[in-house]
Each structure stands twice: as C-alpha cells, then as structure tokens.
Amino acid sequence: MKRSLIAIQDFSVEELQELMDTANDIIANPAKYSELCRGKKIATLFFEPSTRTRLSFEAAMLELGGAVIGFSEAQSSSAAKGESVADTAKVISCYADIIAMRHPKEGAPLVAAMNASIPVINAGDGGHNHPTQTLADLLTIYREKGHLGNLTVGICGDLKFGRTVHSLIAALSRYEGVRFVLISPEELKLPSYVKKEILKAKGIPYVQTTDLEAVMPELDILYMTRVQRERFFNEEDYLRLKDSYILTPDRLYNAKTDLCIMHPLPRVNEISVAIDDDPRACYFKQVLYGKYMRMALILKLLKEAGTL
Ligand code: CP
C-alpha cells in the first residue's frame, strides 16, 4: 500500500524506532545497502531554497544505488506557468518511484500525496511541518543520550514560524518524561494550535520564557533556531527580533556538561562559530544523521509501496 510522510505523527513510536534501527545499521554496514534501490528514482521537487534537505535526499538515494531527478526552484518548473501541485504530482508519478517535496504553502505536500500514485515525503511546508528534520533530530538525541524520554528539552528562537520546532514537539511529546522549556520573544511564541493540540491535549509539561540564561542549568537539550526571515510580513519586525538569542561560549557558563546543543541549520548568527568545537555541539552530527534517516525512510516507503 502506498504510504507518505506528511507529518511526523504519520509514524508510530515503533516505526520511528524501526527507522532509527535501520539508520544505525546503515551507519555500521553501508555496503549492505548500496544496491538496494538500483533502478529506482527519487524526484526532489523543491519550490523553496534548501541545502541540507534536498542534497541529503539526493545523497541518500545515490548511496542506496538509485538515481535522482528534480528541480531546486519553482521558477525552473512548470509551476512558473501556473501548473498546480496536484497536476505536478500526477506527472511526476509517471517518472519517479518516490517524491520529496518542499513548498512555501502549508499543506502542499499533502495535496501532492492525495494526487500522486507514489509515496510523497514532506520536505518542509511553509511554517507548518518538517518531519524529516525531526527524523534527523531524533537519531541525534538517541545516539547522544541513549534514549528519547526523561529529558528537559529547551527550544529557543523562532517558535512561531520554525516548522522544525512544531514537528520536533509532536515527536518528542510521545516519549515518557519529556518536558519542554520554550524560550522565545513574545512575538515568536509557539502557535496556540501546537500548544492546544499537542502539549495541552497530552498533558505534557512545558514552560514559556524569554530568559535563556535563567533556564540553561535545567536543560538536557538546547535546540536553537533561526528567526525565519522569509515568513515575516515586514522587514522591520524581522530586524527587531533577529538577534534575540545569540549563543556564545560565555553563555554556556551554567549549562550541563553533557548538554546537547542542536540546530536544524542553516544558522545565521544564533550560535557563535566559537561553539563549533565544543563537544556539546551536535548540529553537524544532525546533518549527517539526517542523510541516514532519509535512507531508512526511502527504503521503508518503497518497501510498503511494493516497489522494492
Ligand atoms: N534544516 C533544513 O531544512 O535545511 P535546508 O533548508 O538547507 O534544507
């Protein structure tokens, strides 16, 4: 049966574990996987800029022995001539075995999944969701901490528009003993629908604050995010808020020695490059683990579709 990944909630906790187990096995035994997708194609349909997500999907398919087609901007596709997402999905189903789609409009990958005859992966839709970044985040936490429960997770920056944040909260809320510390300016607080539908609905403990320094000693994970310039309605607001949180080595003076510092990237200036050599910096590990989780995801969805 064809299955897609549109929101991280589409997968059970058991399935997330299965993906992490596969990714860990790929890391340990890459040769075992190098021919599994021979003759298969992924189409990367990116209507918005990307470095990590698009190229890691492409690297993932190539390392599985498959091939890649696609485009990296809407202007080079027939969307520029007015073609709908639904028609694009039907057309690409004639050329490829699986689609990874990024789009500035919330819900566009869902529309694609409803119209494609092949699996569709949401590679980021507007300010909504980014489930495959969450796959990278989960494997990073799992490998760093050895578990996904019983953690105090600080999430800092643009919690309003940061789609990676919304997907990460949806995922981690399903593990026992997770508590969230939500650190943001007033204007960039977590949307009410995420609080209502996930945190309040499940009784997940959380606090909201503007003060990173005050909460730093409690944190097991610090997930920094970029202020999402492209989602602001006016430049003035962006300029006022963009430097709200800048993590520098001196700001870690009261942090745990085993704090895990994460960031989905790209960063602008939220984390000083002086932190990159700190053993607690995990953001480039996230990049690498993202490729392995995307390999595991491609295998799972192609197997379930009966393509492999
Ligand atoms: N983390 C992430 O989605 O990065 P890109 O925008 O470069 O794909």
GROMACS .gro file of C-alpha atoms and ligand atoms in nm:
model
  316
    1MET     CA    1   0.000   0.000   0.000
    2LYS     CA    2   0.131   0.347  -0.090
    3ARG     CA    3   0.216   0.548   0.217
    4SER     CA    4   0.351   0.901   0.250
    5LEU     CA    5   0.517   1.102   0.528
    6ILE     CA    6   0.343   1.437   0.564
    7ALA     CA    7   0.357   1.489   0.942
    8ILE     CA    8   0.575   1.307   1.193
    9GLN     CA    9   0.256   1.177   1.361
   10ASP     CA   10   0.202   0.961   1.049
   11PHE     CA   11   0.453   0.718   1.203
   12SER     CA   12   0.408   0.534   1.532
   13VAL     CA   13   0.676   0.537   1.801
   14GLU     CA   14   0.757   0.179   1.697
   15GLU     CA   15   0.805   0.289   1.337
   16LEU     CA   16   1.032   0.575   1.444
   17GLN     CA   17   1.239   0.321   1.636
   18GLU     CA   18   1.247   0.094   1.330
   19LEU     CA   19   1.383   0.386   1.121
   20MET     CA   20   1.649   0.464   1.381
   21ASP     CA   21   1.749   0.097   1.396
   22THR     CA   22   1.780   0.086   1.017
   23ALA     CA   23   1.979   0.411   1.011
   24ASN     CA   24   2.216   0.277   1.276
   25ASP     CA   25   2.261  -0.041   1.073
   26ILE     CA   26   2.332   0.164   0.758
   27ILE     CA   27   2.598   0.357   0.952
   28ALA     CA   28   2.756   0.029   1.065
   29ASN     CA   29   2.716  -0.166   0.738
   30PRO     CA   30   2.684   0.076   0.442
   31ALA     CA   31   2.781  -0.186   0.181
   32LYS     CA   32   2.474  -0.395   0.270
   33TYR     CA   33   2.253  -0.110   0.144
   34SER     CA   34   2.448   0.020  -0.154
   35GLU     CA   35   2.248  -0.157  -0.427
   36LEU     CA   36   1.901  -0.184  -0.271
   37CYS     CA   37   1.750   0.096  -0.484
   38ARG     CA   38   1.921   0.013  -0.813
   39GLY     CA   39   1.683   0.118  -1.093
   40LYS     CA   40   1.470   0.337  -0.863
   41LYS     CA   41   1.437   0.716  -0.881
   42ILE     CA   42   1.360   0.986  -0.630
   43ALA     CA   43   1.218   1.317  -0.755
   44THR     CA   44   1.319   1.613  -0.541
   45LEU     CA   45   1.063   1.887  -0.605
   46PHE     CA   46   1.185   2.194  -0.420
   47PHE     CA   47   0.973   2.507  -0.461
   48GLU     CA   48   1.179   2.676  -0.185
   49PRO     CA   49   1.556   2.703  -0.121
   50SER     CA   50   1.737   2.418   0.054
   51THR     CA   51   2.088   2.287   0.101
   52ARG     CA   52   2.063   2.003   0.355
   53THR     CA   53   1.724   1.853   0.289
   54ARG     CA   54   1.742   1.837  -0.089
   55LEU     CA   55   2.103   1.730  -0.112
   56SER     CA   56   2.071   1.476   0.168
   57PHE     CA   57   1.771   1.316  -0.006
   58GLU     CA   58   1.975   1.303  -0.324
   59ALA     CA   59   2.284   1.166  -0.147
   60ALA     CA   60   2.061   0.914   0.034
   61MET     CA   61   1.916   0.778  -0.290
   62LEU     CA   62   2.257   0.770  -0.461
   63GLU     CA   63   2.406   0.579  -0.166
   64LEU     CA   64   2.123   0.328  -0.200
   65GLY     CA   65   2.221   0.273  -0.564
   66GLY     CA   66   1.928   0.471  -0.705
   67ALA     CA   67   1.901   0.784  -0.920
   68VAL     CA   68   1.772   1.139  -0.879
   69ILE     CA   69   1.560   1.376  -1.086
   70GLY     CA   70   1.405   1.706  -0.984
   71PHE     CA   71   1.425   2.080  -0.960
   72SER     CA   72   1.551   2.317  -0.693
   73GLU     CA   73   1.334   2.624  -0.755
   74ALA     CA   74   0.977   2.681  -0.861
   75GLN     CA   75   1.088   2.913  -1.144
   76SER     CA   76   1.255   2.626  -1.328
   77SER     CA   77   0.942   2.410  -1.316
   78SER     CA   78   0.605   2.447  -1.487
   79ALA     CA   79   0.467   2.588  -1.161
   80ALA     CA   80   0.601   2.914  -1.306
   81LYS     CA   81   0.346   2.868  -1.590
   82GLY     CA   82   0.063   2.803  -1.346
   83GLU     CA   83   0.067   2.423  -1.311
   84SER     CA   84  -0.100   2.306  -0.990
   85VAL     CA   85   0.066   2.095  -0.721
   86ALA     CA   86  -0.193   1.823  -0.789
   87ASP     CA   87  -0.105   1.806  -1.159
   88THR     CA   88   0.268   1.818  -1.083
   89ALA     CA   89   0.226   1.518  -0.850
   90LYS     CA   90   0.036   1.320  -1.116
   91VAL     CA   91   0.301   1.398  -1.377
   92ILE     CA   92   0.599   1.310  -1.156
   93SER     CA   93   0.430   0.979  -1.067
   94CYS     CA   94   0.496   0.881  -1.432
   95TYR     CA   95   0.870   0.945  -1.396
   96ALA     CA   96   0.982   0.851  -1.045
   97ASP     CA   97   0.922   0.600  -0.763
   98ILE     CA   98   0.909   0.846  -0.473
   99ILE     CA   99   0.881   1.223  -0.426
  100ALA     CA  100   1.041   1.456  -0.171
  101MET     CA  101   0.865   1.794  -0.187
  102ARG     CA  102   0.934   2.129  -0.022
  103HIS     CA  103   0.684   2.407  -0.073
  104PRO     CA  104   0.621   2.752   0.082
  105LYS     CA  105   0.249   2.678   0.119
  106GLU     CA  106   0.135   2.480   0.422
  107GLY     CA  107  -0.041   2.163   0.307
  108ALA     CA  108   0.107   2.149  -0.045
  109PRO     CA  109   0.283   1.813   0.014
  110LEU     CA  110  -0.046   1.672   0.145
  111VAL     CA  111  -0.218   1.780  -0.176
  112ALA     CA  112   0.066   1.614  -0.369
  113ALA     CA  113   0.024   1.291  -0.168
  114MET     CA  114  -0.350   1.288  -0.240
  115ASN     CA  115  -0.284   1.308  -0.613
  116ALA     CA  116   0.036   1.106  -0.662
  117SER     CA  117   0.039   0.732  -0.719
  118ILE     CA  118   0.381   0.710  -0.549
  119PRO     CA  119   0.488   0.794  -0.191
  120VAL     CA  120   0.534   1.164  -0.110
  121ILE     CA  121   0.765   1.293   0.161
  122ASN     CA  122   0.708   1.638   0.308
  123ALA     CA  123   1.049   1.807   0.298
  124GLY     CA  124   0.911   2.120   0.468
  125ASP     CA  125   0.582   2.305   0.408
  126GLY     CA  126   0.579   2.675   0.493
  127GLY     CA  127   0.581   2.741   0.866
  128HIS     CA  128   0.398   2.414   0.932
  129ASN     CA  129   0.597   2.088   0.947
  130HIS     CA  130   0.935   1.940   0.863
  131PRO     CA  131   0.912   1.573   0.958
  132THR     CA  132   1.239   1.453   0.805
  133GLN     CA  133   1.435   1.716   1.001
  134THR     CA  134   1.271   1.560   1.305
  135LEU     CA  135   1.396   1.218   1.196
  136ALA     CA  136   1.748   1.364   1.195
  137ASP     CA  137   1.687   1.526   1.534
  138LEU     CA  138   1.555   1.206   1.692
  139LEU     CA  139   1.852   0.997   1.579
  140THR     CA  140   2.090   1.266   1.708
  141ILE     CA  141   1.927   1.269   2.053
  142TYR     CA  142   1.906   0.890   2.060
  143ARG     CA  143   2.274   0.847   1.975
  144GLU     CA  144   2.388   1.124   2.210
  145LYS     CA  145   2.169   1.041   2.510
  146GLY     CA  146   2.088   0.672   2.453
  147HIS     CA  147   1.714   0.737   2.491
  148LEU     CA  148   1.439   0.979   2.388
  149GLY     CA  149   1.244   1.001   2.714
  150ASN     CA  150   1.312   1.168   3.051
  151LEU     CA  151   1.468   1.479   2.901
  152THR     CA  152   1.425   1.851   2.955
  153VAL     CA  153   1.426   1.998   2.607
  154GLY     CA  154   1.485   2.370   2.562
  155ILE     CA  155   1.374   2.511   2.228
  156CYS     CA  156   1.492   2.864   2.161
  157GLY     CA  157   1.429   3.131   1.898
  158ASP     CA  158   1.153   3.149   1.641
  159LEU     CA  159   0.897   2.902   1.774
  160LYS     CA  160   0.618   3.064   1.573
  161PHE     CA  161   0.743   3.011   1.219
  162GLY     CA  162   1.003   2.739   1.286
  163ARG     CA  163   0.849   2.431   1.126
  164THR     CA  164   1.123   2.205   1.262
  165VAL     CA  165   1.010   2.303   1.613
  166HIS     CA  166   0.648   2.204   1.551
  167SER     CA  167   0.745   1.860   1.420
  168LEU     CA  168   1.001   1.801   1.696
  169ILE     CA  169   0.749   1.882   1.969
  170ALA     CA  170   0.494   1.648   1.808
  171ALA     CA  171   0.751   1.368   1.804
  172LEU     CA  172   0.909   1.408   2.149
  173SER     CA  173   0.569   1.450   2.315
  174ARG     CA  174   0.517   1.080   2.264
  175TYR     CA  175   0.806   0.978   2.491
  176GLU     CA  176   0.771   0.939   2.868
  177GLY     CA  177   0.914   1.209   3.092
  178VAL     CA  178   0.982   1.474   2.828
  179ARG     CA  179   0.940   1.833   2.946
  180PHE     CA  180   0.969   2.139   2.722
  181VAL     CA  181   1.118   2.479   2.802
  182LEU     CA  182   1.005   2.716   2.527
  183ILE     CA  183   1.234   3.020   2.500
  184SER     CA  184   1.134   3.298   2.261
  185PRO     CA  185   1.043   3.665   2.229
  186GLU     CA  186   0.673   3.729   2.298
  187GLU     CA  187   0.605   3.777   1.925
  188LEU     CA  188   0.759   3.443   1.829
  189LYS     CA  189   0.594   3.213   2.083
  190LEU     CA  190   0.481   2.863   1.988
  191PRO     CA  191   0.149   2.880   1.797
  192SER     CA  192  -0.162   2.818   2.006
  193TYR     CA  193  -0.266   2.525   1.789
  194VAL     CA  194   0.055   2.335   1.871
  195LYS     CA  195   0.007   2.401   2.243
  196LYS     CA  196  -0.360   2.304   2.232
  197GLU     CA  197  -0.346   2.001   2.004
  198ILE     CA  198  -0.021   1.852   2.134
  199LEU     CA  199   0.105   1.983   2.467
  200LYS     CA  200  -0.225   2.052   2.645
  201ALA     CA  201  -0.408   1.759   2.484
  202LYS     CA  202  -0.146   1.517   2.611
  203GLY     CA  203  -0.074   1.689   2.942
  204ILE     CA  204   0.292   1.742   2.851
  205PRO     CA  205   0.470   1.972   3.099
  206TYR     CA  206   0.604   2.294   2.946
  207VAL     CA  207   0.704   2.645   3.044
  208GLN     CA  208   0.737   2.956   2.828
  209THR     CA  209   1.005   3.214   2.900
  210THR     CA  210   1.210   3.486   2.735
  211ASP     CA  211   1.514   3.422   2.958
  212LEU     CA  212   1.757   3.162   2.822
  213GLU     CA  213   2.020   3.222   3.091
  214ALA     CA  214   1.775   3.151   3.374
  215VAL     CA  215   1.670   2.811   3.238
  216MET     CA  216   2.005   2.697   3.098
  217PRO     CA  217   2.104   2.483   3.401
  218GLU     CA  218   1.790   2.266   3.364
  219LEU     CA  219   1.841   2.172   3.001
  220ASP     CA  220   1.950   1.833   2.864
  221ILE     CA  221   1.891   1.952   2.507
  222LEU     CA  222   1.915   2.308   2.374
  223TYR     CA  223   1.758   2.332   2.029
  224MET     CA  224   1.845   2.672   1.880
  225THR     CA  225   1.658   2.805   1.577
  226ARG     CA  226   1.696   3.082   1.321
  227VAL     CA  227   1.446   3.367   1.305
  228GLN     CA  228   1.265   3.281   0.981
  229ARG     CA  229   1.306   3.599   0.778
  230GLU     CA  230   1.115   3.456   0.480
  231ARG     CA  231   0.794   3.416   0.684
  232PHE     CA  232   0.777   3.775   0.818
  233PHE     CA  233   0.526   4.018   0.674
  234ASN     CA  234   0.756   4.314   0.722
  235GLU     CA  235   1.133   4.358   0.738
  236GLU     CA  236   1.118   4.594   1.039
  237ASP     CA  237   0.983   4.322   1.265
  238TYR     CA  238   1.248   4.080   1.144
  239LEU     CA  239   1.528   4.329   1.208
  240ARG     CA  240   1.396   4.396   1.559
  241LEU     CA  241   1.377   4.028   1.651
  242LYS     CA  242   1.658   3.864   1.459
  243ASP     CA  243   1.925   3.896   1.728
  244SER     CA  244   1.705   3.797   2.022
  245TYR     CA  245   1.925   3.499   2.112
  246ILE     CA  246   2.288   3.453   2.022
  247LEU     CA  247   2.461   3.159   2.189
  248THR     CA  248   2.826   3.233   2.266
  249PRO     CA  249   3.071   3.026   2.477
  250ASP     CA  250   3.033   3.255   2.781
  251ARG     CA  251   2.655   3.200   2.778
  252LEU     CA  252   2.715   2.829   2.848
  253TYR     CA  253   2.877   2.901   3.188
  254ASN     CA  254   2.585   2.747   3.379
  255ALA     CA  255   2.494   2.472   3.128
  256LYS     CA  256   2.518   2.099   3.198
  257THR     CA  257   2.844   1.938   3.097
  258ASP     CA  258   2.652   1.687   2.885
  259LEU     CA  259   2.415   1.940   2.728
  260CYS     CA  260   2.336   1.853   2.366
  261ILE     CA  261   2.332   2.173   2.154
  262MET     CA  262   2.126   2.130   1.839
  263HIS     CA  263   2.017   2.345   1.544
  264PRO     CA  264   1.841   2.234   1.226
  265LEU     CA  265   2.060   2.479   1.028
  266PRO     CA  266   2.109   2.696   0.834
  267ARG     CA  267   2.228   2.926   1.111
  268VAL     CA  268   2.268   3.296   1.067
  269ASN     CA  269   2.425   3.409   1.395
  270GLU     CA  270   2.223   3.223   1.663
  271ILE     CA  271   2.520   3.005   1.753
  272SER     CA  272   2.867   3.156   1.752
  273VAL     CA  273   3.117   2.959   1.541
  274ALA     CA  274   3.332   2.957   1.857
  275ILE     CA  275   3.096   2.687   1.989
  276ASP     CA  276   3.152   2.454   1.694
  277ASP     CA  277   3.449   2.282   1.861
  278ASP     CA  278   3.268   2.239   2.194
  279PRO     CA  279   3.198   1.864   2.239
  280ARG     CA  280   2.838   1.958   2.324
  281ALA     CA  281   2.781   2.099   1.972
  282CYS     CA  282   2.574   1.840   1.784
  283TYR     CA  283   2.441   2.037   1.486
  284PHE     CA  284   2.676   1.897   1.224
  285LYS     CA  285   2.605   1.546   1.352
  286GLN     CA  286   2.236   1.623   1.286
  287VAL     CA  287   2.325   1.694   0.922
  288LEU     CA  288   2.498   1.358   0.882
  289TYR     CA  289   2.233   1.159   1.068
  290GLY     CA  290   1.968   1.323   0.851
  291LYS     CA  291   2.110   1.150   0.546
  292TYR     CA  292   2.098   0.808   0.713
  293MET     CA  293   1.743   0.859   0.838
  294ARG     CA  294   1.636   0.965   0.488
  295MET     CA  295   1.795   0.647   0.351
  296ALA     CA  296   1.597   0.444   0.605
  297LEU     CA  297   1.280   0.637   0.517
  298ILE     CA  298   1.317   0.586   0.140
  299LEU     CA  299   1.364   0.210   0.198
  300LYS     CA  300   1.060   0.189   0.426
  301LEU     CA  301   0.824   0.379   0.195
  302LEU     CA  302   0.939   0.196  -0.121
  303LYS     CA  303   0.900  -0.140   0.055
  304GLU     CA  304   0.550  -0.054   0.176
  305ALA     CA  305   0.454   0.064  -0.173
  306GLY     CA  306   0.568  -0.273  -0.310
  307THR     CA  307   0.832  -0.101  -0.524
  308LEU     CA  308   1.124  -0.282  -0.362
  309CP      N1  309   1.739   2.202   0.800
  309CP      C1  310   1.698   2.232   0.675
  309CP      O1  311   1.583   2.209   0.636
  309CP      O2  312   1.796   2.286   0.596
  309CP      P1  313   1.775   2.330   0.443
  309CP      O3  314   1.677   2.442   0.440
  309CP      O4  315   1.912   2.369   0.394
  309CP      O5  316   1.721   2.210   0.370
   0.00000   0.00000   0.00000
